[in-house]
Short mmCIF file of C-alpha atoms in Angstrom, two decimals:
data_model
loop_
_atom_site.label_atom_id
_atom_site.label_comp_id
_atom_site.label_asym_id
_atom_site.label_seq_id
_atom_site.Cartn_x
_atom_site.Cartn_y
_atom_site.Cartn_z
CA MET A 14 -44.11 13.39 -10.05
CA GLY A 15 -40.04 11.85 -10.16
CA LEU A 16 -37.35 11.46 -7.48
CA ARG A 17 -36.01 14.38 -5.41
CA VAL A 18 -32.57 13.72 -5.22
CA ALA A 19 -30.13 15.80 -3.09
CA ILE A 20 -26.60 15.01 -3.43
CA ILE A 21 -23.80 16.74 -1.26
CA GLY A 22 -20.56 16.99 -2.40
CA GLY A 23 -19.49 18.45 -5.93
CA GLY A 24 -16.69 16.31 -6.70
CA PRO A 25 -16.59 14.15 -9.82
CA GLY A 26 -18.51 11.38 -7.92
CA GLY A 27 -21.56 13.35 -6.73
CA LEU A 28 -21.36 15.77 -10.18
CA PHE A 29 -21.34 12.10 -12.13
CA ALA A 30 -24.00 10.89 -9.92
CA GLY A 31 -26.30 14.01 -10.33
CA GLN A 32 -25.85 13.73 -14.65
CA LEU A 33 -26.87 10.46 -14.89
CA ILE A 34 -29.53 10.14 -12.47
CA LYS A 35 -31.08 13.03 -14.56
CA GLN A 36 -30.25 11.10 -17.57
CA LYS A 37 -32.12 7.76 -16.94
CA LEU A 38 -34.34 9.98 -15.20
CA PRO A 39 -35.59 12.87 -16.59
CA ASP A 40 -38.60 12.93 -14.41
CA SER A 41 -36.23 13.28 -11.50
CA HIS A 42 -35.04 16.93 -9.32
CA VAL A 43 -32.19 16.57 -8.60
CA GLU A 44 -29.66 19.43 -6.59
CA ILE A 45 -25.91 19.21 -6.36
CA PHE A 46 -24.93 20.76 -2.84
CA GLU A 47 -21.06 21.82 -2.61
CA ARG A 48 -19.68 23.68 0.11
CA ASN A 49 -16.35 25.40 -1.14
CA ARG A 50 -17.13 28.06 -4.15
CA GLU A 51 -17.27 26.81 -7.78
CA GLU A 52 -13.71 28.61 -8.52
CA ASP A 53 -12.13 26.73 -5.60
CA VAL A 54 -10.49 23.61 -6.58
CA PHE A 55 -8.04 21.62 -3.95
CA GLY A 56 -5.79 19.05 -5.42
CA PHE A 57 -3.73 18.72 -8.56
CA GLY A 58 -4.70 15.52 -10.76
CA VAL A 59 -6.52 12.26 -11.30
CA VAL A 60 -5.64 9.14 -12.49
CA PHE A 61 -7.59 6.26 -14.85
CA SER A 62 -6.05 3.12 -16.37
CA ASP A 63 -7.26 1.96 -19.99
CA ALA A 64 -9.47 -0.32 -18.32
CA THR A 65 -11.35 2.34 -16.34
CA LEU A 66 -11.40 4.39 -19.42
CA ARG A 67 -13.75 2.05 -21.41
CA TYR A 68 -15.72 1.34 -18.34
CA ILE A 69 -17.23 4.91 -17.44
CA ASN A 70 -16.82 5.34 -21.12
CA GLU A 71 -19.81 3.47 -21.44
CA ALA A 72 -22.07 5.49 -19.33
CA ASP A 73 -20.97 8.67 -20.63
CA PRO A 74 -17.88 9.68 -22.60
CA VAL A 75 -16.72 12.75 -20.53
CA LEU A 76 -14.04 11.53 -19.08
CA GLN A 77 -12.73 10.26 -23.40
CA ASP A 78 -13.65 13.93 -24.39
CA ALA A 79 -11.44 15.62 -21.16
CA LEU A 80 -8.38 13.03 -21.65
CA ALA A 81 -8.43 13.89 -25.54
CA ALA A 82 -8.78 18.05 -25.03
CA TYR A 83 -6.86 18.82 -21.69
CA GLY A 84 -4.91 14.99 -20.51
CA ALA A 85 -1.73 13.02 -20.28
CA HIS A 86 -1.67 9.29 -21.93
CA TRP A 87 1.62 7.11 -21.10
CA ASP A 88 2.37 3.14 -21.27
CA THR A 89 5.45 3.22 -19.50
CA ILE A 90 5.92 3.32 -15.35
CA ASP A 91 9.55 4.57 -14.35
CA VAL A 92 11.05 3.82 -11.58
CA LEU A 93 13.88 6.02 -9.89
CA ALA A 94 16.55 5.31 -7.61
CA LYS A 95 20.26 4.66 -6.88
CA GLY A 96 20.99 6.33 -10.32
CA GLU A 97 19.54 3.61 -12.40
CA LYS A 98 15.74 4.26 -13.89
CA HIS A 99 14.19 1.02 -14.66
CA SER A 100 10.90 0.92 -16.67
CA PHE A 101 7.41 -1.05 -16.59
CA THR A 102 5.85 -0.72 -20.08
CA GLY A 103 2.38 -2.21 -21.04
CA ASN A 104 0.57 0.11 -18.03
CA GLY A 105 -1.86 1.67 -20.51
CA MET A 106 -3.12 5.10 -18.39
CA SER A 107 -4.29 8.69 -18.01
CA ALA A 108 -4.61 11.52 -16.26
CA ILE A 109 -5.53 15.69 -16.22
CA HIS A 110 -5.62 18.36 -14.24
CA ARG A 111 -8.72 17.82 -11.50
CA ARG A 112 -10.07 21.54 -12.15
CA GLU A 113 -9.93 20.63 -15.82
CA LEU A 114 -12.21 17.20 -15.49
CA LEU A 115 -14.59 19.10 -12.99
CA SER A 116 -15.02 22.58 -15.07
CA LEU A 117 -16.08 19.78 -17.80
CA MET A 118 -18.47 17.56 -15.21
CA ARG A 119 -20.29 20.79 -13.73
CA GLU A 120 -21.16 21.44 -17.85
CA ARG A 121 -22.23 17.66 -18.33
CA ALA A 122 -24.29 17.88 -15.12
CA ARG A 123 -26.27 21.38 -16.03
CA ALA A 124 -26.70 19.89 -19.33
CA ALA A 125 -28.71 17.44 -18.54
CA GLY A 126 -30.54 19.60 -15.93
CA ALA A 127 -28.75 18.93 -12.35
CA ILE A 128 -29.35 22.47 -10.53
CA LEU A 129 -25.79 23.04 -8.69
CA HIS A 130 -25.36 24.61 -5.56
CA PHE A 131 -21.74 26.52 -3.95
CA GLU A 132 -21.24 27.97 -0.81
CA SER A 133 -23.40 25.71 0.85
CA ASP A 134 -23.11 23.42 3.31
CA ARG A 135 -25.91 21.17 3.59
CA THR A 136 -26.86 18.39 6.28
CA VAL A 137 -28.56 14.99 5.96
CA ALA A 138 -31.39 17.62 8.27
CA ASP A 139 -31.24 20.26 6.45
CA LEU A 140 -32.48 17.96 3.43
CA ALA A 141 -34.37 15.42 5.00
CA ASP A 142 -37.39 16.23 3.36
CA TYR A 143 -35.86 14.44 -0.74
CA ASP A 144 -36.65 11.28 -1.47
CA VAL A 145 -32.99 10.47 -1.62
CA ILE A 146 -29.76 11.83 -0.38
CA VAL A 147 -26.57 10.58 -2.09
CA ALA A 148 -23.73 11.55 0.21
CA ALA A 149 -20.50 12.18 -2.07
CA ASP A 150 -19.02 14.46 0.11
CA GLY A 151 -15.60 12.92 1.09
CA THR A 152 -13.23 10.66 2.94
CA ASN A 153 -14.48 12.91 6.35
CA SER A 154 -17.66 12.96 5.32
CA LYS A 155 -20.36 14.70 7.91
CA ALA A 156 -22.91 12.76 6.44
CA ARG A 157 -21.35 9.10 7.55
CA GLU A 158 -21.22 10.81 11.04
CA TYR A 159 -24.92 11.79 11.35
CA VAL A 160 -26.08 8.57 9.73
CA GLY A 161 -24.05 6.48 12.09
CA GLU A 162 -20.63 4.80 11.37
CA GLU A 163 -21.24 1.97 13.47
CA ALA A 164 -24.91 1.69 11.60
CA LEU A 165 -23.30 1.29 8.85
CA GLY A 166 -20.28 -1.20 10.03
CA HIS A 167 -17.50 1.70 8.90
CA THR A 168 -13.64 0.75 9.94
CA LEU A 169 -10.89 2.73 9.95
CA GLU A 170 -7.10 2.37 9.89
CA VAL A 171 -4.97 5.15 9.33
CA ALA A 172 -1.95 4.50 7.42
CA SER A 173 1.99 5.00 9.15
CA ALA A 174 3.30 6.60 6.58
CA LYS A 175 3.18 10.64 6.06
CA PHE A 176 1.87 11.99 2.49
CA ILE A 177 2.08 15.23 0.98
CA TRP A 178 0.36 16.23 -2.37
CA PHE A 179 2.44 18.96 -4.32
CA GLY A 180 2.31 19.45 -8.84
CA THR A 181 5.42 20.76 -10.09
CA THR A 182 6.18 22.53 -13.76
CA HIS A 183 8.58 19.84 -14.64
CA ILE A 184 6.56 17.83 -16.90
CA PHE A 185 7.47 13.89 -16.48
CA ASP A 186 6.79 11.53 -19.16
CA GLY A 187 4.59 9.14 -17.33
CA LEU A 188 4.06 7.54 -14.05
CA THR A 189 7.37 7.70 -12.77
CA PHE A 190 8.46 6.81 -8.92
CA LEU A 191 11.64 8.85 -7.51
CA HIS A 192 13.16 7.49 -4.12
CA ARG A 193 16.12 9.53 -2.91
CA GLN A 194 17.78 9.24 0.26
CA ASN A 195 19.77 11.83 3.02
CA GLU A 196 20.78 12.02 6.24
CA HIS A 197 18.05 12.07 7.50
CA GLY A 198 16.03 8.77 6.00
CA ASN A 199 14.20 7.70 2.85
CA PHE A 200 11.67 9.85 0.48
CA ALA A 201 9.95 9.23 -2.16
CA VAL A 202 8.26 10.46 -5.00
CA HIS A 203 4.48 9.37 -7.32
CA ALA A 204 4.85 12.20 -10.13
CA TYR A 205 2.78 12.06 -13.42
CA PRO A 206 1.60 14.75 -15.85
CA ILE A 207 -1.86 15.79 -16.04
CA SER A 208 -1.44 18.53 -18.82
CA ASP A 209 1.86 19.92 -20.50
CA LYS A 210 2.17 22.53 -17.63
CA ILE A 211 2.07 20.83 -14.51
CA SER A 212 2.86 17.27 -12.84
CA THR A 213 1.18 16.09 -9.97
CA PHE A 214 4.29 15.38 -7.66
CA ILE A 215 2.88 13.20 -4.26
CA VAL A 216 6.00 12.53 -1.67
CA GLU A 217 5.91 9.99 0.74
CA ALA A 218 7.96 8.69 4.25
CA ASP A 219 8.04 7.12 7.48
CA GLU A 220 7.17 9.15 10.28
CA GLN A 221 10.75 9.33 11.76
CA THR A 222 12.56 10.17 8.57
CA TRP A 223 9.37 13.50 9.01
CA ARG A 224 10.20 13.98 11.51
CA ASN A 225 14.46 13.99 11.47
CA ALA A 226 13.88 16.60 8.54
CA GLY A 227 11.80 18.82 10.64
CA LEU A 228 8.44 18.64 8.56
CA ASP A 229 6.50 17.90 11.42
CA GLU A 230 6.26 21.67 12.37
CA PHE A 231 3.59 22.53 10.52
CA ASP A 232 0.34 23.75 12.45
CA VAL A 233 -2.93 21.27 10.89
CA THR A 234 -5.17 22.79 12.78
CA GLN A 235 -5.13 25.78 10.25
CA PRO A 236 -7.60 26.06 7.32
CA PRO A 237 -8.07 24.69 4.09
CA GLY A 238 -6.16 26.49 1.90
CA VAL A 239 -2.92 27.02 3.64
CA SER A 240 0.17 25.17 2.58
CA ASP A 241 3.15 23.69 4.60
CA MET A 242 5.62 25.91 2.63
CA LYS A 243 9.23 24.93 4.76
CA SER A 244 8.12 21.11 3.41
CA LYS A 245 7.79 22.73 -0.24
CA GLU A 246 10.99 24.58 0.10
CA TYR A 247 12.88 21.39 1.29
CA LEU A 248 11.18 18.73 -1.02
CA GLU A 249 12.26 21.39 -4.11
CA GLU A 250 16.49 21.06 -3.24
CA LEU A 251 15.86 17.71 -2.08
CA PHE A 252 14.22 16.53 -5.83
CA ALA A 253 15.78 19.50 -7.35
CA GLU A 254 18.06 17.09 -10.22
CA GLU A 255 14.52 15.05 -11.16
CA ILE A 256 12.60 18.35 -11.23
CA GLN A 257 15.41 19.79 -13.27
CA SER A 258 15.10 22.98 -9.95
CA LYS A 259 11.62 23.49 -11.44
CA GLU A 260 8.70 24.94 -9.24
CA ILE A 261 7.21 22.57 -6.75
CA VAL A 262 3.78 23.88 -6.66
CA VAL A 263 1.29 24.33 -3.56
CA ASN A 264 -2.65 23.92 -3.17
CA ASN A 265 -3.88 22.98 0.19
CA SER A 266 -0.48 20.95 0.84
CA ARG A 267 -0.06 19.24 4.35
CA TRP A 268 1.24 15.92 5.16
CA SER A 269 -1.18 13.48 6.05
CA ASN A 270 -1.97 9.89 7.14
CA PHE A 271 -3.52 7.76 4.09
CA ARG A 272 -6.81 6.74 6.00
CA GLY A 273 -7.99 3.75 4.75
CA ARG A 274 -11.96 3.08 4.73
CA SER A 275 -14.26 0.26 4.67
CA THR A 276 -18.12 0.07 5.09
CA ARG A 277 -20.47 -2.95 5.60
CA THR A 278 -23.24 -1.07 4.89
CA TRP A 279 -23.34 1.46 2.18
CA TYR A 280 -27.30 3.24 2.71
CA LYS A 281 -29.61 3.74 5.77
CA ASP A 282 -33.06 4.80 5.50
CA ASN A 283 -33.16 7.47 2.34
CA VAL A 284 -29.28 8.19 2.53
CA VAL A 285 -26.76 6.41 0.35
CA PHE A 286 -23.21 6.75 0.41
CA LEU A 287 -20.27 6.79 -2.30
CA GLY A 288 -16.70 7.82 -3.29
CA ASP A 289 -14.51 8.23 -0.23
CA ALA A 290 -17.25 8.79 2.06
CA ILE A 291 -17.71 4.75 2.36
CA HIS A 292 -14.15 3.27 0.65
CA THR A 293 -11.17 4.23 -0.25
CA ALA A 294 -7.90 2.11 -1.39
CA HIS A 295 -4.37 4.02 -1.52
CA PHE A 296 -3.76 6.50 -3.98
CA SER A 297 -0.94 3.69 -5.10
CA VAL A 298 -3.12 0.91 -7.07
CA GLY A 299 -6.38 3.12 -7.52
CA SER A 300 -7.49 7.18 -7.87
CA GLY A 301 -10.36 7.50 -5.64
CA THR A 302 -12.12 9.66 -8.23
CA LYS A 303 -12.05 6.97 -10.42
CA MET A 304 -13.96 5.04 -7.50
CA ALA A 305 -16.29 7.25 -7.35
CA MET A 306 -17.53 7.85 -11.10
CA GLU A 307 -17.61 3.76 -10.93
CA ASP A 308 -20.17 3.67 -7.97
CA SER A 309 -21.90 6.95 -9.50
CA ILE A 310 -22.28 4.66 -12.05
CA ALA A 311 -24.03 2.12 -10.58
CA LEU A 312 -26.18 4.08 -8.37
CA ALA A 313 -27.37 5.40 -11.03
CA GLU A 314 -28.50 2.41 -12.23
CA ALA A 315 -30.32 1.18 -9.62
CA LEU A 316 -32.48 3.97 -8.98
CA ALA A 317 -33.15 3.71 -12.74
CA GLU A 318 -34.30 0.30 -12.41
CA SER A 319 -36.54 0.76 -9.08
CA PRO A 320 -37.33 4.40 -8.88
CA ASP A 321 -40.36 3.60 -7.15
CA ASP A 322 -39.07 1.07 -3.96
CA ILE A 323 -35.71 3.32 -2.68
CA GLN A 324 -35.09 0.57 -0.71
CA ALA A 325 -34.81 -1.95 -3.76
CA ALA A 326 -32.47 0.49 -5.78
CA PHE A 327 -30.31 0.82 -2.34
CA ALA A 328 -29.54 -3.22 -2.30
CA ARG A 329 -29.17 -3.26 -5.92
CA TYR A 330 -26.60 -0.69 -6.05
CA GLU A 331 -24.44 -2.09 -3.26
CA LYS A 332 -24.54 -5.88 -5.55
CA LEU A 333 -23.56 -3.95 -8.52
CA ALA A 334 -20.65 -1.84 -6.47
CA GLN A 335 -19.43 -3.15 -3.55
CA PRO A 336 -17.43 -6.30 -5.30
CA ARG A 337 -15.49 -3.95 -7.43
CA VAL A 338 -14.45 -1.67 -4.55
CA ASN A 339 -13.90 -5.35 -2.62
CA LYS A 340 -11.33 -6.34 -5.36
CA VAL A 341 -9.83 -2.77 -5.75
CA GLN A 342 -8.97 -2.49 -2.32
CA THR A 343 -7.55 -6.40 -1.89
CA GLN A 344 -5.56 -5.20 -4.66
CA ALA A 345 -4.71 -2.06 -2.88
CA ARG A 346 -3.14 -3.98 0.40
CA PRO A 347 0.06 -5.02 -0.58
CA SER A 348 0.83 -1.82 -2.60
CA LEU A 349 -0.11 0.32 1.04
CA SER A 350 1.83 -2.10 2.71
CA TRP A 351 4.64 -1.74 0.60
CA TRP A 352 4.90 2.08 0.73
CA GLU A 353 4.75 2.06 4.60
CA TYR A 354 7.91 -0.02 4.44
CA PHE A 355 9.76 1.90 1.06
CA GLY A 356 13.03 2.68 2.49
CA ARG A 357 13.74 -0.70 3.75
CA TYR A 358 13.57 -2.41 0.30
CA HIS A 359 15.22 0.47 -1.14
CA ASN A 360 18.63 -0.14 1.31
CA ALA A 361 18.48 -3.39 1.45
CA PHE A 362 18.16 -3.81 -2.97
CA ASP A 363 20.19 -3.06 -5.86
CA PRO A 364 17.84 -0.83 -7.87
CA LEU A 365 16.81 -3.40 -10.42
CA LYS A 366 15.44 -6.06 -8.02
CA PHE A 367 14.42 -2.93 -6.05
CA THR A 368 11.80 -2.54 -9.04
CA PHE A 369 11.06 -6.28 -9.33
CA HIS A 370 10.23 -6.16 -5.88
CA PHE A 371 7.89 -3.06 -5.43
CA PHE A 372 6.16 -4.57 -9.39
CA THR A 373 5.09 -7.99 -7.96
CA ARG A 374 3.94 -6.18 -4.84
CA SER A 375 0.70 -7.86 -6.24
CA ILE A 376 1.31 -9.43 -9.90
CA THR A 377 3.46 -12.44 -10.79
CA LEU A 378 6.82 -12.47 -12.98
CA GLU A 379 4.59 -14.27 -15.73
CA LYS A 380 1.84 -11.36 -15.62
CA ILE A 381 4.89 -8.52 -15.96
CA ARG A 382 5.83 -10.74 -19.24
CA LYS A 383 2.82 -10.28 -20.37
CA ARG A 384 3.12 -6.91 -20.79
CA ASP A 385 6.82 -6.43 -20.99
CA PRO A 386 8.95 -9.36 -21.33
CA GLU A 387 12.06 -7.01 -21.56
CA PHE A 388 11.76 -6.37 -17.70
CA ALA A 389 10.64 -9.67 -16.83
CA GLU A 390 14.14 -11.17 -18.57
CA ALA A 391 16.42 -8.52 -17.04
CA ALA A 392 15.03 -9.95 -13.42
CA GLU A 393 15.98 -13.43 -14.51
CA ASN A 394 19.10 -12.49 -15.81
CA ALA A 395 20.51 -10.79 -12.48
CA TRP A 396 19.11 -13.62 -10.67
CA GLN A 397 21.07 -16.28 -13.23
CA SER A 398 24.20 -14.26 -13.67
CA ARG A 399 24.65 -14.10 -10.07
CA TYR A 400 23.61 -17.72 -9.39
CA GLY A 401 24.03 -19.90 -12.96
CA THR A 402 20.63 -20.84 -13.25
CA GLU A 403 17.03 -20.15 -11.86
CA PRO A 404 15.55 -19.30 -9.17
CA LEU A 405 13.53 -22.32 -8.30
CA ARG A 406 16.18 -24.99 -9.21
CA THR A 407 18.98 -22.90 -7.17
CA PRO A 408 20.72 -24.50 -4.31
CA LEU A 409 19.87 -23.48 -0.43
CA ALA A 410 22.00 -23.96 2.68
CA LEU A 411 19.84 -24.16 5.69
CA ASN A 412 22.11 -24.86 8.53
CA GLY A 413 24.33 -26.61 6.50
CA THR A 414 21.67 -29.26 5.39
CA ASP A 415 22.33 -28.55 1.05
CA PHE A 416 18.77 -28.55 -0.95
CA ALA A 417 19.17 -28.93 -4.41
CA GLY A 418 16.46 -25.81 -5.04
CA ARG A 419 14.16 -23.79 -3.90
CA LEU A 420 10.84 -25.63 -4.07
CA LEU A 421 10.41 -28.13 -0.47
CA SER A 422 7.78 -29.57 1.24
CA PHE A 423 6.68 -29.38 5.03
CA ASP A 424 4.68 -31.55 6.73
CA GLY A 425 5.41 -29.12 9.68
CA PHE A 426 8.25 -30.65 11.54
CA THR A 427 10.58 -31.53 8.83
CA LEU A 428 11.47 -29.54 5.41
CA SER A 429 12.34 -31.82 2.75
CA ALA A 430 12.66 -31.84 -0.88
CA ASP A 431 14.58 -34.67 -3.82
CA GLY A 432 15.34 -37.37 -0.89
CA THR A 433 16.76 -34.75 1.92
CA VAL A 434 15.15 -34.13 4.66
CA LEU A 435 15.56 -31.28 7.49
CA ASP A 436 14.41 -31.49 11.30
CA ILE A 437 13.55 -28.30 11.69
CA ALA A 438 13.80 -27.66 15.69
CA ALA A 439 17.09 -30.03 15.40
CA ALA A 440 18.88 -27.45 13.14
CA GLY A 441 17.68 -24.21 15.43
CA GLY A 442 15.11 -23.43 13.06
CA LYS A 443 11.88 -22.03 13.90
CA VAL A 444 8.36 -22.77 12.11
CA ILE A 445 6.56 -19.10 12.89
CA GLU A 446 2.86 -18.42 12.65
CA ALA A 447 2.05 -15.36 10.63
CA PRO A 448 -0.51 -13.21 12.57
CA ALA A 449 -4.42 -12.00 10.68
CA ARG A 450 -3.02 -8.45 10.77
CA ASP A 451 -0.04 -7.15 9.07
CA THR A 452 -0.15 -4.62 12.04
CA GLU A 453 1.10 -6.88 14.74
CA VAL A 454 3.88 -8.55 12.90
CA ALA A 455 6.36 -6.78 14.23
CA ASP A 456 5.75 -7.85 17.59
CA LEU A 457 5.38 -11.26 16.09
CA VAL A 458 9.15 -10.78 15.57
CA GLY A 459 10.27 -8.80 17.82
CA LYS A 460 8.88 -12.38 20.54
CA ILE A 461 12.34 -14.54 18.27
CA GLU A 462 15.13 -14.35 19.65
CA ASN A 463 17.68 -16.79 17.97
CA ALA A 464 17.02 -19.33 15.36
CA SER A 465 19.09 -20.00 12.35
CA PHE A 466 16.92 -19.81 10.04
CA ILE A 467 12.45 -19.14 9.67
CA VAL A 468 9.98 -21.12 8.47
CA VAL A 469 6.57 -18.36 8.10
CA GLN A 470 3.39 -20.33 7.60
CA GLY A 471 -0.56 -19.31 8.15
CA GLY A 472 -1.56 -15.58 8.25
CA ASP A 473 -2.28 -14.48 4.56
CA SER A 474 0.48 -13.88 1.85
CA LEU A 475 0.45 -10.46 2.93
CA THR A 476 1.56 -11.58 6.21
CA ARG A 477 3.38 -14.69 5.43
CA ARG A 478 5.76 -12.00 3.64
CA LEU A 479 6.04 -9.31 6.02
CA VAL A 480 7.14 -11.75 8.89
CA SER A 481 9.20 -13.24 6.30
CA GLU A 482 11.23 -10.15 5.35
CA GLU A 483 11.53 -8.83 8.86
CA PHE A 484 13.95 -11.82 9.39
CA ARG A 485 15.29 -11.47 6.34
CA LEU A 486 16.22 -7.96 5.76
CA VAL A 487 16.38 -7.11 8.78
CA ARG A 488 18.07 -9.28 11.43
CA ASP A 489 19.67 -11.36 7.95
CA ILE A 490 18.34 -14.94 8.72
CA PRO A 491 16.94 -16.95 5.46
CA THR A 492 13.69 -17.52 5.62
CA VAL A 493 10.85 -20.40 3.97
CA ILE A 494 7.92 -19.04 3.05
CA VAL A 495 4.76 -21.76 3.40
CA ASP A 496 2.41 -20.92 0.25
CA ASP A 497 -0.66 -21.99 -0.43
CA THR A 498 -1.27 -20.98 -4.14
CA ASP A 499 -3.12 -23.28 -6.44
CA ASP A 500 -1.89 -25.60 -7.89
CA ALA A 501 -2.24 -23.84 -11.54
CA TYR A 502 0.22 -20.97 -10.56
CA ALA A 503 2.06 -22.68 -7.84
CA GLU A 504 5.87 -22.43 -9.94
CA ASP A 505 4.93 -18.59 -11.04
CA HIS A 506 4.24 -17.34 -7.38
CA ALA A 507 7.80 -19.68 -5.69
CA ARG A 508 9.79 -17.83 -8.41
CA THR A 509 8.00 -14.01 -8.09
CA GLU A 510 8.47 -14.65 -4.29
CA ILE A 511 11.78 -15.60 -4.29
CA LEU A 512 13.28 -13.37 -7.27
CA SER A 513 11.92 -10.52 -5.15
CA GLY A 514 13.85 -11.52 -2.64
CA ARG A 515 10.50 -12.01 -0.01
CA THR A 516 12.04 -15.21 0.72
CA ASP A 517 15.10 -17.74 0.20
CA ALA A 518 12.56 -20.60 -0.32
CA ILE A 519 8.86 -21.63 -0.77
CA ALA A 520 7.46 -24.80 0.97
CA ARG A 521 4.02 -26.72 0.28
CA LYS A 522 2.40 -28.62 2.89
#
């Protein structure tokens, strides 16, 4: 007799896992248990990069078929800020309404032989007699709590920024970021088309802005399905120009904080996890749906390889899936951080520099150039127009000492370049050790009272950036970041950091 598999959660991850397991193990018995009704669909669109589509299509063309019939595709990302629009091309992406995707995936799962149950809120204990229990029950996973988060090595970090998920009847050309500042603070939107009738419309704000605008009054204890109508009306008015006075559409729309989840072990006994139940990445870099479907591919493959040894299959699943997830989460960290401080950057930079700062949160100038030479050239030309030369050759003065360029050497006490040597302490500068965690940056910076310039070392690339920006953008103190980038990429990285306004110079030991 084949494997008896129970899947908790009828979202894309659970459905895809059920379909693929049944296809790879035809003798298996697969049941999918979804707590909501079949007609209930919470959320709007899901996004996939072209690279992701290729990987998933190798397992099954469900996405390819769905996107061809119902989805939207684009190559350009637009940023609108302070009355200007700047674009970055070479970013092939597609999106589809969650409702259409789920409908097609349910058909595929049923056709493969999986049995679907709706309005069936099952627990791990209810399903204990199955050989395999796949927990695909989302970020608030009851299965994870039942198995034990400590045993799994589960960690949770809650972001400070607020976000709310809407749709709009205004159809955007592609992924579009909107920025607005009013008397309450800074608001930003991630928007993208998901059909020819509706676009996803995600709004972010820092907590103080959210409170200033009076958007903190919604009762979050209300049951799922009830939306925050006050916020809908406020944001319809704020972004009326950008959405051409079209309607903002609600669907269980309420403010929340992004919850970042990481887990050391993805299984225990006969229970194995996938998708948001076990890991998350900020929505600015990767769809949770995308990662859940990729997990499903790896899990089905591992079970097919070792159907008679479940523990070996689960270990193989981890080996296949964890590196891909780790890569996405690593990419997501600087992106999440950027969105925690987007109001600061909006206020500090002109629109072009703001856009360049945004896109270089995780890639360098040369990677941008490969995709969109015109955008890279525009950023470089703006610097050239102001300073008369390129970033690394631009002179820099630090408390009366003039350097001919912005690539320096650092020995722990002095900065030097081309025969010019500056004693940091004697010149009123301070060397700061960046913390290991970005949440510790503000406390560290707050302890530094007076300095003519700051040299930032230690930590990692993100925390060094954050320390530098606290001094440079908030306190108007020049900064030098001590960088440990590999020599092959050192100049590209240095040029990117300076051109984006993250630091005044780069030093190497």
